[in-house]
Amino acid sequence: QSALTQPRSVSGSPGQSVTISCTGSYTVGGYRYVSWYRHLPGKAPKLMIFDVNKRPSGVPDRFSGSNSGNTASLTISGLQAEDEADYYCCSYAGTSTSVVFGGGTKLTVL
Amino acid sequence: QVQLVQSGAEVKKPGASLRVSCKASGYTFTGYYLHWVRQAPGQGLEWMGWINPDNAVTNYAQNFQGRVTMTRDTSVSTSYMEVNSLRSDDTAVYYCAKLGDSGEFASWGQGTLVTVSS
């Protein structure tokens, strides 16, 4: 069982915003590093957000991250059909420690 | 650019051993930890552990301790992940991923499908 809890599924219509939560049994931010990944079948996961709220080059600014207490969140605004995928949060405590992934959230664009 | 290229798909029988390789290029191999992650059918991403290619120190997730071994060969910039005593529930896609300076996995291998079946 994952130590990071995500909703199994979320949905939204094109143009709307959705937020995916990632709740830890203790302070997610206490893991120091929080990142988010998009995963499509047959593909490698793609980094969407790192260090809580930073976007890698090439990721649209429709994707944003935040962290409050024991919950990290990924918000996708202006939903597009291509955003439909599984999304995973990931937390890492720092050098020489362990990593944990959330259970994943399936995003459906209606 | 950073590339991680993994070995090809494998079919194994229960009880057998598996070795997946991950060849790195485009960066200093010994400068970044390499992690291994797997996804079983219908399941989420599962972190397996990491290796520090500089000194070969490893850290395995509790679920895999005693059954997984991660090694590296710096002469060919390649990391290896071995799983022994394979079971049917080890059927999964296995990924290697390079950990960046901000605890992020920006670079992933293409994945290796492993099927364990009698």
XYZ file of C-alpha atoms in Angstrom:
228
model
C 0.000 0.000 0.000
C 1.336 3.369 -1.066
C 2.237 5.878 1.633
C 0.950 8.625 -0.688
C -2.780 8.608 -1.392
C -4.221 9.912 -4.631
C -7.812 9.793 -5.857
C -8.285 6.869 -8.215
C -9.845 9.052 -10.870
C -10.736 12.618 -11.730
C -12.470 14.046 -14.751
C -13.186 17.344 -16.397
C -14.405 18.844 -19.625
C -12.139 20.563 -22.132
C -11.237 24.029 -20.924
C -11.978 23.278 -17.269
C -9.472 22.900 -14.448
C -8.853 19.814 -12.354
C -6.753 19.293 -9.257
C -5.204 15.993 -8.246
C -4.288 15.639 -4.600
C -1.505 13.596 -3.061
C -1.814 13.077 0.683
C 0.896 11.600 2.843
C 0.601 9.929 6.188
C 2.846 12.713 7.349
C 4.016 15.929 5.807
C 4.557 15.312 2.104
C 6.795 18.338 2.044
C 8.820 16.661 4.749
C 10.073 14.392 2.035
C 11.670 17.581 0.737
C 11.167 16.867 -2.963
C 7.775 16.396 -4.608
C 7.344 15.693 -8.311
C 4.522 14.726 -10.639
C 4.537 12.404 -13.665
C 2.218 11.744 -16.566
C 2.115 8.132 -17.697
C 0.601 6.816 -20.882
C 0.330 3.100 -21.736
C 3.467 1.794 -23.385
C 5.435 4.972 -22.694
C 7.929 5.981 -20.060
C 6.596 8.337 -17.389
C 7.072 12.017 -18.175
C 8.096 14.590 -15.589
C 5.503 17.359 -15.375
C 6.308 19.160 -12.096
C 9.315 18.954 -9.771
C 10.466 20.580 -6.568
C 6.760 21.067 -5.726
C 5.998 23.726 -8.333
C 8.678 23.892 -11.036
C 8.000 22.943 -14.640
C 10.611 21.315 -16.887
C 11.222 22.953 -20.219
C 8.456 22.087 -22.650
C 5.716 21.483 -20.092
C 2.911 24.017 -20.623
C 2.162 26.522 -17.882
C -1.330 24.981 -17.662
C 0.338 22.557 -15.244
C 1.099 23.811 -11.763
C 1.950 22.299 -8.410
C 1.522 23.260 -4.787
C 2.082 21.800 -1.352
C 0.354 22.428 1.941
C 1.044 20.431 5.060
C 0.588 16.780 4.237
C -0.996 17.328 0.815
C 0.647 18.107 -2.504
C -1.515 19.040 -5.472
C -1.249 19.093 -9.252
C -3.573 21.483 -11.044
C -4.207 21.299 -14.757
C -6.040 24.286 -16.172
C -7.538 24.643 -19.639
C -7.961 20.875 -19.955
C -7.201 19.390 -23.334
C -7.966 15.939 -24.692
C -4.244 15.175 -24.786
C -4.066 15.578 -20.988
C -5.937 12.311 -20.541
C -3.482 9.987 -18.806
C -2.469 8.528 -15.461
C -0.753 10.968 -13.103
C 1.526 10.015 -10.234
C 2.950 12.042 -7.404
C 6.360 11.140 -6.059
C 8.143 12.141 -2.902
C 11.798 11.851 -2.041
C 13.440 12.697 1.255
C 16.866 13.515 -0.103
C 20.252 11.985 -0.737
C 20.623 8.310 0.144
C 16.999 7.892 1.158
C 13.938 6.196 -0.277
C 11.374 7.259 -2.843
C 7.648 6.731 -2.745
C 5.058 7.043 -5.489
C 1.398 7.736 -5.023
C -1.073 5.147 -6.245
C -1.848 7.109 -9.403
C -4.864 9.037 -10.660
C -6.587 8.424 -13.968
C -7.569 11.698 -15.571
C -10.456 11.508 -18.017
C -11.235 14.436 -20.294
C -14.953 14.225 -20.976
C 21.155 14.735 -24.497
C 20.599 12.298 -21.674
C 19.626 8.825 -22.843
C 18.889 5.655 -20.911
C 18.591 2.578 -23.114
C 17.341 -0.636 -21.570
C 17.664 -4.221 -22.655
C 14.859 -5.986 -24.489
C 11.772 -7.832 -23.377
C 12.159 -11.093 -21.504
C 10.018 -14.134 -20.827
C 10.978 -16.098 -17.731
C 9.703 -19.117 -15.850
C 8.783 -18.936 -12.176
C 11.830 -19.428 -9.997
C 14.238 -18.147 -12.642
C 16.383 -15.034 -12.410
C 16.235 -11.867 -14.465
C 18.781 -9.214 -15.344
C 17.820 -5.947 -16.998
C 20.455 -3.480 -18.158
C 20.285 0.287 -18.471
C 22.969 2.012 -20.551
C 23.421 5.698 -19.871
C 24.795 8.375 -22.168
C 24.850 12.139 -22.426
C 25.928 12.836 -18.861
C 28.492 11.825 -16.254
C 27.341 8.338 -15.307
C 28.956 8.403 -11.877
C 27.442 11.778 -11.018
C 23.806 10.769 -10.548
C 21.946 8.001 -8.762
C 20.057 5.552 -10.950
C 16.726 4.297 -9.711
C 14.582 1.373 -10.803
C 10.789 1.516 -10.942
C 8.309 -1.071 -12.148
C 4.669 -1.170 -13.164
C 2.743 -4.406 -13.019
C -0.349 -4.797 -15.214
C -3.188 -2.692 -13.865
C -1.030 -1.373 -11.036
C 0.752 1.873 -10.320
C 4.417 2.798 -10.379
C 6.417 0.985 -7.716
C 9.841 2.191 -6.620
C 12.355 -0.645 -6.316
C 15.580 1.029 -5.224
C 18.641 2.930 -6.329
C 22.324 2.537 -6.977
C 24.977 5.180 -6.638
C 27.114 4.493 -9.721
C 30.068 6.279 -8.140
C 30.585 3.823 -5.313
C 28.023 1.058 -6.041
C 26.150 1.728 -2.783
C 22.555 0.596 -3.065
C 19.265 1.099 -1.255
C 16.367 -1.244 -1.908
C 12.696 -0.837 -1.139
C 11.582 -3.100 1.653
C 9.420 -5.170 -0.687
C 12.474 -6.142 -2.713
C 15.180 -6.601 -0.120
C 16.822 -10.006 -0.430
C 15.535 -10.588 -3.949
C 16.875 -7.646 -5.944
C 20.470 -6.688 -6.650
C 21.546 -3.533 -8.445
C 25.036 -3.255 -9.851
C 26.912 -1.089 -12.290
C 29.817 -1.199 -14.712
C 31.322 2.264 -15.006
C 33.477 1.214 -17.982
C 30.337 0.963 -20.107
C 28.115 3.406 -18.169
C 25.592 0.678 -17.522
C 23.523 -0.277 -14.520
C 22.038 -3.723 -14.019
C 19.046 -4.805 -11.992
C 18.704 -8.475 -11.078
C 15.666 -10.139 -9.594
C 15.863 -13.736 -8.440
C 13.204 -16.304 -7.553
C 10.807 -14.773 -10.050
C 7.081 -15.110 -9.417
C 4.132 -14.471 -11.683
C 3.475 -11.189 -9.884
C 6.898 -9.963 -11.020
C 5.378 -9.631 -14.481
C 5.781 -5.930 -15.140
C 7.441 -3.220 -17.150
C 10.716 -2.287 -15.487
C 12.178 1.201 -15.874
C 15.462 2.778 -14.946
C 15.446 6.497 -14.218
C 18.130 9.092 -13.483
C 17.574 11.166 -10.382
C 18.209 14.872 -10.906
C 19.485 17.508 -8.539
C 15.995 18.417 -7.329
C 14.882 14.867 -6.603
C 13.195 14.581 -9.982
C 13.178 11.800 -12.564
C 13.537 13.806 -15.767
C 15.104 10.953 -17.731
C 13.751 7.453 -18.017
C 14.647 4.337 -19.925
C 12.153 3.101 -22.472
C 11.043 0.270 -20.211
C 11.609 -3.482 -20.342
C 8.616 -5.809 -20.378
C 9.197 -8.891 -18.284
C 6.704 -11.734 -18.407
C 6.919 -14.503 -15.817
C 4.904 -17.510 -16.884
C 5.190 -21.261 -16.783
